[in-house]
Each structure stands twice: as C-alpha cells, then as structure tokens.
Short mmCIF file of C-alpha atoms in Angstrom, two decimals:
data_model
loop_
_atom_site.label_atom_id
_atom_site.label_comp_id
_atom_site.label_asym_id
_atom_site.label_seq_id
_atom_site.Cartn_x
_atom_site.Cartn_y
_atom_site.Cartn_z
CA MET A 1 -51.64 30.37 57.64
CA THR A 2 -54.06 28.69 55.27
CA GLU A 3 -53.23 25.60 53.46
CA PRO A 4 -53.25 25.69 49.60
CA LYS A 5 -56.32 24.19 48.19
CA ASN A 6 -56.19 21.10 46.01
CA THR A 7 -57.44 22.70 42.84
CA PRO A 8 -56.35 21.93 39.29
CA SER A 9 -53.57 24.17 37.86
CA SER A 10 -54.82 27.06 35.90
CA LEU A 11 -52.89 25.50 33.05
CA ASP A 12 -55.54 22.81 32.88
CA ASP A 13 -58.08 25.40 31.79
CA ALA A 14 -55.61 27.21 29.45
CA PRO A 15 -56.08 27.28 25.71
CA GLU A 16 -54.41 24.50 23.75
CA ASP A 17 -51.84 26.98 22.21
CA ILE A 18 -50.73 28.04 25.73
CA LYS A 19 -50.40 24.38 26.85
CA LEU A 20 -48.24 23.59 23.78
CA ALA A 21 -46.12 26.62 24.38
CA VAL A 22 -45.42 25.61 27.99
CA ASP A 23 -44.66 22.08 26.88
CA LEU A 24 -42.20 23.36 24.17
CA ILE A 25 -40.49 25.59 26.65
CA TYR A 26 -40.19 22.82 29.14
CA LEU A 27 -38.76 20.45 26.43
CA LEU A 28 -36.18 23.10 25.34
CA GLU A 29 -35.11 23.89 28.88
CA THR A 30 -34.84 20.27 30.10
CA HIS A 31 -32.68 19.40 27.11
CA GLU A 32 -30.58 22.51 27.74
CA ILE A 33 -30.99 23.72 24.15
CA GLU A 34 -29.16 26.96 23.51
CA PRO A 35 -31.46 29.91 22.81
CA ASP A 36 -30.07 30.66 19.44
CA ILE A 37 -30.53 27.06 18.30
CA ALA A 38 -34.04 26.96 19.70
CA ILE A 39 -35.00 30.16 18.00
CA SER A 40 -33.65 28.90 14.68
CA ALA A 41 -35.43 25.60 14.96
CA LEU A 42 -38.68 27.34 16.03
CA GLU A 43 -38.49 29.62 12.97
CA MET A 44 -38.12 26.50 10.78
CA VAL A 45 -41.12 24.95 12.45
CA LEU A 46 -43.18 28.15 12.04
CA GLN A 47 -42.49 28.36 8.38
CA ASP A 48 -43.37 24.71 7.83
CA MET A 49 -46.65 25.09 9.85
CA LYS A 50 -47.58 28.15 7.80
CA LYS A 51 -47.05 26.27 4.56
CA LYS A 52 -49.23 23.34 5.77
CA ARG A 53 -52.01 25.82 6.78
CA GLN A 54 -52.28 27.20 3.23
#
C-alpha cells in the first residue's frame, strides 16, 4: 500500500464561501444545534446579509 502524501487539504484551495460554509456546518454540529433551529437562524442571517448588501 502507498502512504498518503502530506499535501494540503483541498479545502485550503477552496473558495472563501465554501470555507465559510464548512466552518458554519462544523460550528452547528459541534454545538449540537437542532436542524430546525439552525435553519431558522440561517434564514435570519441570510435576510440580514441581503439587506446589508443593498
């Protein structure tokens, strides 16, 4: 068998939005946030960010 190479994770080269999404998922899962609560909170954040963008 070949040993895995010590190369950076593909996430290192991922776009910033992908990195943020992974971080948010990790945060929600490690804090054991219920999916319905997470979705509700994310919808609030989405609306707030859309307002700030305008």
